[in-house]
GROMACS .gro file of C-alpha atoms in nm:
model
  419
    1UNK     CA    1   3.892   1.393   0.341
    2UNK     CA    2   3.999   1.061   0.405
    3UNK     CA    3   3.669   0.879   0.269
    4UNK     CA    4   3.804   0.584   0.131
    5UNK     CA    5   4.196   0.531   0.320
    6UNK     CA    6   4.220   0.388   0.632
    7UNK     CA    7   4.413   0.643   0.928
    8UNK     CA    8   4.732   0.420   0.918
    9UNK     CA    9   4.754   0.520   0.537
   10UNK     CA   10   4.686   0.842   0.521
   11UNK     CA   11   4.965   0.883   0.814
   12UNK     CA   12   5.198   0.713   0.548
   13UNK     CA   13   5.141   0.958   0.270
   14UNK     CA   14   5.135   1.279   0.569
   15UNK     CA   15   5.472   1.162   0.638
   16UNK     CA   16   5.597   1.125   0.276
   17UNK     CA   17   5.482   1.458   0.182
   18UNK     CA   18   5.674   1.611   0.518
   19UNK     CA   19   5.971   1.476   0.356
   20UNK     CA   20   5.930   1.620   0.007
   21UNK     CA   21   5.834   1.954   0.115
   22UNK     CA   22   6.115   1.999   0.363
   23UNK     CA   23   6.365   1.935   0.093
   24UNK     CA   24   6.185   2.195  -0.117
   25UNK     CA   25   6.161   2.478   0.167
   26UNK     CA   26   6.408   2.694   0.371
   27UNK     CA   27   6.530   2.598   0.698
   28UNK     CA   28   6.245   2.827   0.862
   29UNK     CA   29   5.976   2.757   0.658
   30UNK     CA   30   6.094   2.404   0.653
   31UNK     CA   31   6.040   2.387   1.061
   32UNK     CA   32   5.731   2.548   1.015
   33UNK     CA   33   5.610   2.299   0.778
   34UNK     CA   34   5.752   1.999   1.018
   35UNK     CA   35   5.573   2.165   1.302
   36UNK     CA   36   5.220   2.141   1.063
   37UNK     CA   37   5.320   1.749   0.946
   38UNK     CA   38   5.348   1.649   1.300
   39UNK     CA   39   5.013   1.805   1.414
   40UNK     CA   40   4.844   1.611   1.116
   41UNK     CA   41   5.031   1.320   1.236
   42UNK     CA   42   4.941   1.303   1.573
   43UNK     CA   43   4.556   1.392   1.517
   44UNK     CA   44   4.579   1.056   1.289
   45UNK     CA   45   4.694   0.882   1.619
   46UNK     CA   46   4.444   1.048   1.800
   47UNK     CA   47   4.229   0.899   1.564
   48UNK     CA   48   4.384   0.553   1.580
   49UNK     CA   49   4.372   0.576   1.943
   50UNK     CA   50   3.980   0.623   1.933
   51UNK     CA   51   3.888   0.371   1.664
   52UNK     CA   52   4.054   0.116   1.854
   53UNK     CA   53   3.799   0.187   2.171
   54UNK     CA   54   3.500   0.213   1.949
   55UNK     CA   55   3.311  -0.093   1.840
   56UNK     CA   56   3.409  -0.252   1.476
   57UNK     CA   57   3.113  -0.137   1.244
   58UNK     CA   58   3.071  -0.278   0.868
   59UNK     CA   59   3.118  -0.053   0.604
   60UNK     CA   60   2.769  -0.091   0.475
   61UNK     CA   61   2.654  -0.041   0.849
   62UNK     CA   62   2.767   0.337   0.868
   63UNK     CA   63   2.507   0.616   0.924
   64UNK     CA   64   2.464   0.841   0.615
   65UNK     CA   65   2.273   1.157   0.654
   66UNK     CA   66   2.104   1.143   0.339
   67UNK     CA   67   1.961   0.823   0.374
   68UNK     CA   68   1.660   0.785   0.554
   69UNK     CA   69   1.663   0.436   0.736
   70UNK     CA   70   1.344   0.270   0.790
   71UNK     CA   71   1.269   0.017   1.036
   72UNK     CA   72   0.994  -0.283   1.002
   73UNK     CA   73   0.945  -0.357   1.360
   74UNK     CA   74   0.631  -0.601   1.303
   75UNK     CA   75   0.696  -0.956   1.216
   76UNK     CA   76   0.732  -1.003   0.828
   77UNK     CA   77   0.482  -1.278   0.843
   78UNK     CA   78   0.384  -1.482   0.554
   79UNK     CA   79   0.069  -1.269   0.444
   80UNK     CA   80   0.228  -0.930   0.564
   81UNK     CA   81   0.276  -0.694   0.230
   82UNK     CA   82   0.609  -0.619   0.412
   83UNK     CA   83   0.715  -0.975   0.321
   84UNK     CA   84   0.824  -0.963  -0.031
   85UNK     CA   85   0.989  -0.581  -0.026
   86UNK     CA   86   1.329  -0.597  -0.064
   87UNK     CA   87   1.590  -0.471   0.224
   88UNK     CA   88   1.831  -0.180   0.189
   89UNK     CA   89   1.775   0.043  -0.092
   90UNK     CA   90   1.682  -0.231  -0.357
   91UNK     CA   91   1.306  -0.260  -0.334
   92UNK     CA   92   1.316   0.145  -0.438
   93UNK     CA   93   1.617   0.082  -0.696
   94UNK     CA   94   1.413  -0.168  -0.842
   95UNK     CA   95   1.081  -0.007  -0.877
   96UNK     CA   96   1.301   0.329  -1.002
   97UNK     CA   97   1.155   0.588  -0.819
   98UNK     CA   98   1.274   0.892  -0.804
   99UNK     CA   99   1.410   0.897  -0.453
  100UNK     CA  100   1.618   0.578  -0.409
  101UNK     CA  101   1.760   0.692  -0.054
  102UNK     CA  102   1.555   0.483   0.155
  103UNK     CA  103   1.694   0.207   0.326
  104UNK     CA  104   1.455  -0.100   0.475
  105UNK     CA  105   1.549  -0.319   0.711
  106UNK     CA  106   1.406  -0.578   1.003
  107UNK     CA  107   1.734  -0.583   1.178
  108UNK     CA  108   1.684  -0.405   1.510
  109UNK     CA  109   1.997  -0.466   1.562
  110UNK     CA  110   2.162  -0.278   1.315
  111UNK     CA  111   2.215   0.062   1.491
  112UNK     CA  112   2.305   0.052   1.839
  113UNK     CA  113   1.950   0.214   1.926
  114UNK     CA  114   1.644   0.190   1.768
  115UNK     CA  115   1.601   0.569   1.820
  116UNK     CA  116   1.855   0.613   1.495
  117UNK     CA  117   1.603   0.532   1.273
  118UNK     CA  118   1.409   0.760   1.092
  119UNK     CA  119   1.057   0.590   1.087
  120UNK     CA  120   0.945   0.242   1.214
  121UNK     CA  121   0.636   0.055   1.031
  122UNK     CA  122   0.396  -0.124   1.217
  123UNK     CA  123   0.188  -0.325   1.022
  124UNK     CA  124  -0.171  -0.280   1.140
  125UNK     CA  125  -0.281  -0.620   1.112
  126UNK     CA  126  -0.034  -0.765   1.342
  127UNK     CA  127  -0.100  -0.514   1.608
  128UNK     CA  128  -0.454  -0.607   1.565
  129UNK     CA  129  -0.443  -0.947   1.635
  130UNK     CA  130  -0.193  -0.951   1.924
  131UNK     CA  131  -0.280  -1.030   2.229
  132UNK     CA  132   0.006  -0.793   2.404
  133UNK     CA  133   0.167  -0.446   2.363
  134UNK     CA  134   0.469  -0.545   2.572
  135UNK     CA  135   0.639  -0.592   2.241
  136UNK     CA  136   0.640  -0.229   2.116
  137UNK     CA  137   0.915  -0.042   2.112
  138UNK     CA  138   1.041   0.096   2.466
  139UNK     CA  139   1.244   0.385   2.361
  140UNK     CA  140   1.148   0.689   2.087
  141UNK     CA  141   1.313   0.966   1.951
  142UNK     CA  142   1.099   1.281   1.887
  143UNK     CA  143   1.250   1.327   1.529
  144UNK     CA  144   1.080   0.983   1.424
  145UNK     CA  145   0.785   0.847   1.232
  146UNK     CA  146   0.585   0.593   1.366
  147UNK     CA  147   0.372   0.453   1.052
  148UNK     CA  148   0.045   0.284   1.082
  149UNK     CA  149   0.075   0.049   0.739
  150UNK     CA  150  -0.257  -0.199   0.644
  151UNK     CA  151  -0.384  -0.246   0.319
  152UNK     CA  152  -0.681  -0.480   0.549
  153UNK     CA  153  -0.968  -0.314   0.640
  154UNK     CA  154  -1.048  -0.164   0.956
  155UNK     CA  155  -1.338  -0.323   0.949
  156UNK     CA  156  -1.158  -0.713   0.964
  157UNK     CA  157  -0.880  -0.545   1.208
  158UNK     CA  158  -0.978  -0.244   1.424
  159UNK     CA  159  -0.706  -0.147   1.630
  160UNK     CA  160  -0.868  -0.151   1.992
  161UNK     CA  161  -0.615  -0.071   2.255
  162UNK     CA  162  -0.606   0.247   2.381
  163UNK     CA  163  -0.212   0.286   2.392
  164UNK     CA  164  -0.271   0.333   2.010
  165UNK     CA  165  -0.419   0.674   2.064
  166UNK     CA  166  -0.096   0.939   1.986
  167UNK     CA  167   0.097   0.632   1.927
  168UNK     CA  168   0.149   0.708   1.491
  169UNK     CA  169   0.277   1.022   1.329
  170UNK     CA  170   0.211   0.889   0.983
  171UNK     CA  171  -0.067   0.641   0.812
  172UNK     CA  172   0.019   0.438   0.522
  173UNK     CA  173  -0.335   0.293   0.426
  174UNK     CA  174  -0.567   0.230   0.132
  175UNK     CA  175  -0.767   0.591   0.277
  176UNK     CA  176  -0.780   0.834   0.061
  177UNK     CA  177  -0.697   1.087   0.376
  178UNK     CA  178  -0.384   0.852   0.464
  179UNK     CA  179  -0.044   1.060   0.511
  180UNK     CA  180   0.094   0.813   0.213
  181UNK     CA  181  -0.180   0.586   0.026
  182UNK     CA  182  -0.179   0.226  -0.042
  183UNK     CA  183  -0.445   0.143  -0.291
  184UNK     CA  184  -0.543  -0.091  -0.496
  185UNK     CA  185  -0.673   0.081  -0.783
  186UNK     CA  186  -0.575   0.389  -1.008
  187UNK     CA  187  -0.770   0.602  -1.207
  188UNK     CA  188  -0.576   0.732  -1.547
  189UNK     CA  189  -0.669   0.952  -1.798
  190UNK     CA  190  -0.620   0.848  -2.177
  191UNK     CA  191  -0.278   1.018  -2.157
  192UNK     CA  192  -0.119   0.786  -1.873
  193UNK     CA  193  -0.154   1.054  -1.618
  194UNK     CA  194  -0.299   0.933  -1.229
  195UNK     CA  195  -0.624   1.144  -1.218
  196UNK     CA  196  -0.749   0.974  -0.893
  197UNK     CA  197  -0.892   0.833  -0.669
  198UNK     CA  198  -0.918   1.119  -0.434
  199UNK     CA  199  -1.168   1.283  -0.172
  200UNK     CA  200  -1.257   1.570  -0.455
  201UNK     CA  201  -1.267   1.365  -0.780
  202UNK     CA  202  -1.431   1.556  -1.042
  203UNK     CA  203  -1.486   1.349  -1.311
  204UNK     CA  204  -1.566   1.524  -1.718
  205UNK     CA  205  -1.859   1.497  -1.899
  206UNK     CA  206  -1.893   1.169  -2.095
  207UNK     CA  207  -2.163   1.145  -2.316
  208UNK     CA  208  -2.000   1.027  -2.609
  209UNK     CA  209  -2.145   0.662  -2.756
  210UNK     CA  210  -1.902   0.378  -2.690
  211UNK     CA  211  -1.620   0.266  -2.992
  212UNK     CA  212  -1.684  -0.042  -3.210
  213UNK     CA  213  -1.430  -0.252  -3.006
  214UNK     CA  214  -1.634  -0.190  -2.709
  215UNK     CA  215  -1.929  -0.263  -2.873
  216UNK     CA  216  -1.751  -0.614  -3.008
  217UNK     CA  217  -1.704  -0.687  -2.673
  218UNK     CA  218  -2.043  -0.638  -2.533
  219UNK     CA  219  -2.219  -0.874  -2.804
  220UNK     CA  220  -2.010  -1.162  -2.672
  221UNK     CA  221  -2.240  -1.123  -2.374
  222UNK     CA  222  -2.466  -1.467  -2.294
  223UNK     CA  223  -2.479  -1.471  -1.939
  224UNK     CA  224  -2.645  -1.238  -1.625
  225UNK     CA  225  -2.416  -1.224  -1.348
  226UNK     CA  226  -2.129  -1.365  -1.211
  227UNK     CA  227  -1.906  -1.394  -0.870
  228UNK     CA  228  -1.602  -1.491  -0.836
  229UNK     CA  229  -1.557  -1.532  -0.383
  230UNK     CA  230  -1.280  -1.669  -0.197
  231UNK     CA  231  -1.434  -1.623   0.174
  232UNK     CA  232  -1.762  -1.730   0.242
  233UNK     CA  233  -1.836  -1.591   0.577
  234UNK     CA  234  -1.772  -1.233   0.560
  235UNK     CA  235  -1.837  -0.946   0.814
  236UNK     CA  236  -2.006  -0.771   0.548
  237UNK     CA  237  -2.280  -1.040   0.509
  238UNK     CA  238  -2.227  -1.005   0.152
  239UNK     CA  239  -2.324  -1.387   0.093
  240UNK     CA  240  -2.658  -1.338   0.211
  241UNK     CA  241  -2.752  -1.033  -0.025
  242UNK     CA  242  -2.589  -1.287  -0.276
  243UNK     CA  243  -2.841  -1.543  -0.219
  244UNK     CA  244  -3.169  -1.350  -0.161
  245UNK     CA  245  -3.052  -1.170  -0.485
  246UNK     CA  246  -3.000  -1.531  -0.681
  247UNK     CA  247  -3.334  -1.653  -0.579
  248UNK     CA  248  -3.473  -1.319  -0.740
  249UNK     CA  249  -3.289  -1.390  -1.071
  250UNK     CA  250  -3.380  -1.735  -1.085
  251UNK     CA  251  -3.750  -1.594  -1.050
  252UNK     CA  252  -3.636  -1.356  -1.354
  253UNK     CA  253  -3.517  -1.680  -1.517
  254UNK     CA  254  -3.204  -1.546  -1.480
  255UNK     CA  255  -2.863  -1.706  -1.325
  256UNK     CA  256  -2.605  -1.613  -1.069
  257UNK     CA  257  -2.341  -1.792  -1.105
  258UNK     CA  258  -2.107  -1.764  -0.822
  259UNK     CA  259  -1.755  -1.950  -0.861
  260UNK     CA  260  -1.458  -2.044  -0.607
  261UNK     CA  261  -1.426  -2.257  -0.274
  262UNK     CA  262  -1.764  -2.209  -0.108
  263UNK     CA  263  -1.993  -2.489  -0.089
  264UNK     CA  264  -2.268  -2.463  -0.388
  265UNK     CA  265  -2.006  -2.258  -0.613
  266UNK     CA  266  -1.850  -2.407  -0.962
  267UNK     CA  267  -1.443  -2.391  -1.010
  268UNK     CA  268  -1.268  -2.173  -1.158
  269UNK     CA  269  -0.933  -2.133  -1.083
  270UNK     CA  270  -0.756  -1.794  -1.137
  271UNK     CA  271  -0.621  -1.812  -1.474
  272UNK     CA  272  -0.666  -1.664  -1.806
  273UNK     CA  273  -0.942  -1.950  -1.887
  274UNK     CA  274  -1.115  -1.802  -1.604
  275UNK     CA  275  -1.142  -1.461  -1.709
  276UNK     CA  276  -1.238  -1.599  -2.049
  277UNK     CA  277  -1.590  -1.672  -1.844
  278UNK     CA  278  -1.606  -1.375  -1.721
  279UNK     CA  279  -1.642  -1.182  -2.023
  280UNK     CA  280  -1.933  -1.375  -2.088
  281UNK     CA  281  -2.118  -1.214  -1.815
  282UNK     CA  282  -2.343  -0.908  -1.813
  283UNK     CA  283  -2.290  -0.826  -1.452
  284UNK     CA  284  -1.994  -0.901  -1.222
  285UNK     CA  285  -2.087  -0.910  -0.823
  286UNK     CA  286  -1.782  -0.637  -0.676
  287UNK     CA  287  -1.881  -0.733  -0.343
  288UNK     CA  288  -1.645  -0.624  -0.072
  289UNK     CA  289  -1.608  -0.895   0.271
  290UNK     CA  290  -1.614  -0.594   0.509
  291UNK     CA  291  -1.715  -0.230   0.547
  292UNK     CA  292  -1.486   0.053   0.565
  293UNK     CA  293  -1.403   0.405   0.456
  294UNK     CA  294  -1.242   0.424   0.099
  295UNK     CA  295  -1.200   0.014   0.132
  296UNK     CA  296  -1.225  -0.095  -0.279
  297UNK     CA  297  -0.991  -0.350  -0.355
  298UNK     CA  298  -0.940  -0.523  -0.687
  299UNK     CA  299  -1.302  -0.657  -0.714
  300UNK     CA  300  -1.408  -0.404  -0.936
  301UNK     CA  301  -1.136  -0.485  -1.172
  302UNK     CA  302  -1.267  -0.825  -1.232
  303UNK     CA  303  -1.562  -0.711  -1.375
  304UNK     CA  304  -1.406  -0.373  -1.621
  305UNK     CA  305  -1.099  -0.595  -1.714
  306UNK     CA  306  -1.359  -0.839  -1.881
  307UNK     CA  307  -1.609  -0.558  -1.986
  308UNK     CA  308  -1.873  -0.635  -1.720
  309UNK     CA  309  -2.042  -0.380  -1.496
  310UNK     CA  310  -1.930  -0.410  -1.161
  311UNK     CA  311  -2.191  -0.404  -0.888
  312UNK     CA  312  -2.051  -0.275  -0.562
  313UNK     CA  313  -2.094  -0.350  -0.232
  314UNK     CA  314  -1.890  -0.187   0.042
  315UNK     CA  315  -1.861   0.128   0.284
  316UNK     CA  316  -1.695   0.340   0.030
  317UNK     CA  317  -1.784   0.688  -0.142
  318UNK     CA  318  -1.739   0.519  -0.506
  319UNK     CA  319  -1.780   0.801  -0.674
  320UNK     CA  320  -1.449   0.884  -0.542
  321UNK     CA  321  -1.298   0.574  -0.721
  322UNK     CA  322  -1.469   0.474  -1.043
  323UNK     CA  323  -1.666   0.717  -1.281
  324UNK     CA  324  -2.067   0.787  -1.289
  325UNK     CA  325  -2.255   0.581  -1.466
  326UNK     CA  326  -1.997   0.288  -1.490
  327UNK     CA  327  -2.146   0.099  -1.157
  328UNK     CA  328  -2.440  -0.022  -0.942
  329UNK     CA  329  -2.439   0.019  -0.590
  330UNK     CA  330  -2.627  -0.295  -0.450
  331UNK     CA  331  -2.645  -0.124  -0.159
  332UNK     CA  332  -2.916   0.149  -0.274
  333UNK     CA  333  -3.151  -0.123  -0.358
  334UNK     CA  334  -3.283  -0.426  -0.202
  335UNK     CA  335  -3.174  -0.782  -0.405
  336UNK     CA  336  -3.524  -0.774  -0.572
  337UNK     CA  337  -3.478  -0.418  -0.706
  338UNK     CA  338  -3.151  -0.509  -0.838
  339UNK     CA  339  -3.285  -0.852  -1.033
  340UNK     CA  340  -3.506  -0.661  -1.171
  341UNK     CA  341  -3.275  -0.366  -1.282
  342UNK     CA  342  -3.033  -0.632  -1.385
  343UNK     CA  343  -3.337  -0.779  -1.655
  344UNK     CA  344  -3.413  -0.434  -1.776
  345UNK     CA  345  -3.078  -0.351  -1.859
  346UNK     CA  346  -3.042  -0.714  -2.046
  347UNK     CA  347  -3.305  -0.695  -2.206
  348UNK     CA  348  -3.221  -0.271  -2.314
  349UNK     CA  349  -2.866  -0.288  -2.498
  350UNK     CA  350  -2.860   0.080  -2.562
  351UNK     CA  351  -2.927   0.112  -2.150
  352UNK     CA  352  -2.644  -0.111  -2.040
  353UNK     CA  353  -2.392   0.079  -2.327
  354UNK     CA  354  -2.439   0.360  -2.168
  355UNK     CA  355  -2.234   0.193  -1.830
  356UNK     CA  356  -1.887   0.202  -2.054
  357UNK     CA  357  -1.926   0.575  -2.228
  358UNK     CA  358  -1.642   0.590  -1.939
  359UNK     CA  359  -1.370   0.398  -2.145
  360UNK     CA  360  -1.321   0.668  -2.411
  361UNK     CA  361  -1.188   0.924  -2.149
  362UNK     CA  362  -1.045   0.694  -1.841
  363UNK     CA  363  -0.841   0.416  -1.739
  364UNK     CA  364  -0.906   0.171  -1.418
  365UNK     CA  365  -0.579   0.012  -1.337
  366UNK     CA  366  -0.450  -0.197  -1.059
  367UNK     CA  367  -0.226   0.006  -0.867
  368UNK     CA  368   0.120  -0.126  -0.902
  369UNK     CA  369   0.376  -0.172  -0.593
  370UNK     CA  370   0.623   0.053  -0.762
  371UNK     CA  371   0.337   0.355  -0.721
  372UNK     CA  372   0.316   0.251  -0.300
  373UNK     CA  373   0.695   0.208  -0.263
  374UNK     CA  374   0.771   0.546  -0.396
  375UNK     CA  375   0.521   0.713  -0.275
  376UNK     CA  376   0.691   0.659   0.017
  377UNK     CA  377   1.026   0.712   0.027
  378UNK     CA  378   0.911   1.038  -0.175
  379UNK     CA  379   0.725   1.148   0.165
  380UNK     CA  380   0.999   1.046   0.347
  381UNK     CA  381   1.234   1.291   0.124
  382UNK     CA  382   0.970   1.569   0.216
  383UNK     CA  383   1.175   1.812   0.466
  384UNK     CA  384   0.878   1.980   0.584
  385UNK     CA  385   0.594   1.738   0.650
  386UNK     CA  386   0.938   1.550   0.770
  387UNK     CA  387   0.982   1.804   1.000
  388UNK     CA  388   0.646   1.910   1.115
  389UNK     CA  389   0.470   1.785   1.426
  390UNK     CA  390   0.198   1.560   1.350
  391UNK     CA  391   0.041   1.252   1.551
  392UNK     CA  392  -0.272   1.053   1.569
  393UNK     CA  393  -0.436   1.144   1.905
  394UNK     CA  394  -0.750   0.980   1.867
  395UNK     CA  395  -0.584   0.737   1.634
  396UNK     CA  396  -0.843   0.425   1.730
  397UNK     CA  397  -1.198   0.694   1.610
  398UNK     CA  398  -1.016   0.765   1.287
  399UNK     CA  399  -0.917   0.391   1.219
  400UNK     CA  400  -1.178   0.189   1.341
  401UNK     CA  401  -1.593   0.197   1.217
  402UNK     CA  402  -1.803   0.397   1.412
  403UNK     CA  403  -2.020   0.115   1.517
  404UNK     CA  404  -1.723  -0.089   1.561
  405UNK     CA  405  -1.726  -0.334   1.897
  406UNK     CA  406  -1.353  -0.378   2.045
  407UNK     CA  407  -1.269  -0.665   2.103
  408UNK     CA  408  -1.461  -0.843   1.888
  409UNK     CA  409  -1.279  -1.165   1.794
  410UNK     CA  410  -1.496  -1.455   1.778
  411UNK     CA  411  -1.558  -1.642   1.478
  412UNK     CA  412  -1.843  -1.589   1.256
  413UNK     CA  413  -2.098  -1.896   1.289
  414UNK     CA  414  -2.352  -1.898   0.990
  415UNK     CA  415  -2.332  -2.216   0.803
  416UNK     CA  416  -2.097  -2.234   0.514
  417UNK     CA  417  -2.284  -2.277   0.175
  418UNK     CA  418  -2.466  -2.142  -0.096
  419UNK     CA  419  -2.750  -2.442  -0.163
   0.00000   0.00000   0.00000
């Protein structure tokens, strides 16, 4: 092969070896030998001849077959998770996963067609909030994956145009039933091993008392409940359950005390003095700003990372995510049924013990970008979903909430505070 010489050389070292082995043959088998040089020799023209008529390409430009070549065709925007991922094969060297043959790039440009790649990503939240589809790709290869990629919820961006419907072959989403998943939390088990989330979690019997460093922990507890909120007008109308449910504490002579940038709230910026607070609290508010399938982000982590019990709010199955017994779903109760099961469990320490039995069997972690990454070039490296037919048709009733009004842009108008 001539993998690393350029056709002039290895012409050169043809014609050198013609000359050795013809002073090594017979006259016959030396002609026949001449008569094999010069066919080598003038293929190598040939191929002179045809590299001359084909456009100059870079090196690190050429096609290799075991690379799979990955194309981010939405804008990498300031707040698109595409943004900080590294091009070629570095964002998968440096996370070392176990398939490094992924190349990314944003250069449409860098085959001749667009239809040489093996997968494009569209990131749903740009699609959702343009106003045209004219800038979607205008050819397509059959062997290709178009990917659906969002870690925002469906909820906050519903994809609404029609054209979307057997437009993706793949979904790379925080749903659990996404081709490749991009969470924000994992579930371990005490030996380091991802247990879940998943759609069948089945979680083991815990009804072992908690350790003595738990228990250390817990006594450091002065406070009822706390909430730590960055947007204050949410689709989920999560402030409002907030404040009928702080108006039922204070009743309770209890406090809520909700911390950030909303009107009425204290500081706290997001440090390690802040999560100092937090372990003072009882109760952290895990309240999600929109509804949708499987959507728990890092909320929850707020309150276990600082040995608080995390009451949920949101669309999701959570037993699916976090383990019985270690949660309260606001939404099963009304905000005066959850003051008062807030005060009961305050006032019972054995009761509210019994919410971290969990911690002697699992771990709730933050799902790290090295677990996404790989995840995907790993499904990429998978020859036979690879190859298999598979496609969205009714892409938008999968994605979007069932009581979900397209288009539905306008801004919420409730006033902005918590007084």
């Amino acid at each position: 092969m001539l993998c690393y010489l350029t056709v002039v050389e290895a012409r050169r070292k043809v014609i050198r070896v013609c000359e050795v082995r013809t002073e090594m043959t017979t006259v016959s088998s030396a002609k026949y030998f001449m008569f094999l040089c010069l066919s080598v020799l003038l293929f190598s023209v040939y191929l002179i001849s045809t590299s001359e008529r084909t456009p100059s390409v870079a090196p690190d430009l050429l096609y290799d077959f075991n690379m799979k070549y990955l194309l981010f065709w939405t804008p990498r925007s300031e707040h698109s998770p595409f943004t900080p991922m590294l091009e070629g094969v570095q964002e998968f060297v440096k996370h070392n996963c176990e398939y490094q043959n992924c190349f990314l790039t944003a250069n449409r440009s860098y085959f001749e067609s667009i239809t040489k790649f093996d997968a494009l990503l569209f990131h749903g939240k740009e699609l959702s909030v343009a106003e045209t589809t004219e800038t979607l790709p205008k050819s397509r290869s059959p062997k290709q994956k178009y990917i659906f990629a969002t870690i925002e919820s469906a909820h906050n961006y519903p994809m609404c145009d029609p054209i979307y419907d057997g437009f993706f072959n793949w979904t790379w989403t925080y749903r659990l039933d996404s081709d490749v998943r991009w969470g924000y939390l994992t579930v371990l088990d005490m030996q380091g091993q991802v247990v879940g989330p998943k759609a069948d979690m089945s979680w083991r019997q815990m009804n072992e008392t908690i350790d003595d460093e738990v228990r250390e922990q817990l006594k450091m507890k002065s406070k009822a409940v706390a909430w730590l909120v960055s947007h204050c007008q949410t689709r989920s109308f999560r402030e409002l359950y907030a404040l009928d449910l702080r108006e039922n504490l204070s009743a309770l002579d209890l406090d809520l005390d909700i911390y950030g940038a909303c009107e009425g709230s204290q500081s706290c910026p997001r440090s390690h003095d802040c999560d100092r607070k937090l372990k003072n609290y009882y109760f952290y508010l895990a309240f999600e700003n929109s509804f949708s399938v499987d959507y728990v982000t890092e909320k929850v982590l707020n309150a276990m990372d600082n040995f608080a019990v995390p009451i949920v709010f949101g669309d999701a199955n959570y037993s699916r995510f976090l383990p019985p017994g270690s949660y309260i779903n606001a939404k099963d109760m009304s905000p005066e049924q959850l003051a008062d099961t807030i005060s009961n469990l305050i006032s019972n320490s054995s009761q509210y013990e019994e919410f971290f039995r969990w911690r002697r069997f699992y771990r709730i972690v933050e799902t790290t970008s090295n677990v996404d990454v790989c995840n995907l070039c790993a499904t990429m490296n998978d020859k036979r979903k690879f190859m298999s037919e598979s496609v969205y048709r009714n892409f938008r009733e999968w994605w979007n909430n069932k009581d979900q009004k397209c288009p539905d842009r306008r801004k919420l108008i409730w006033k902005n505070t918590f007084t």
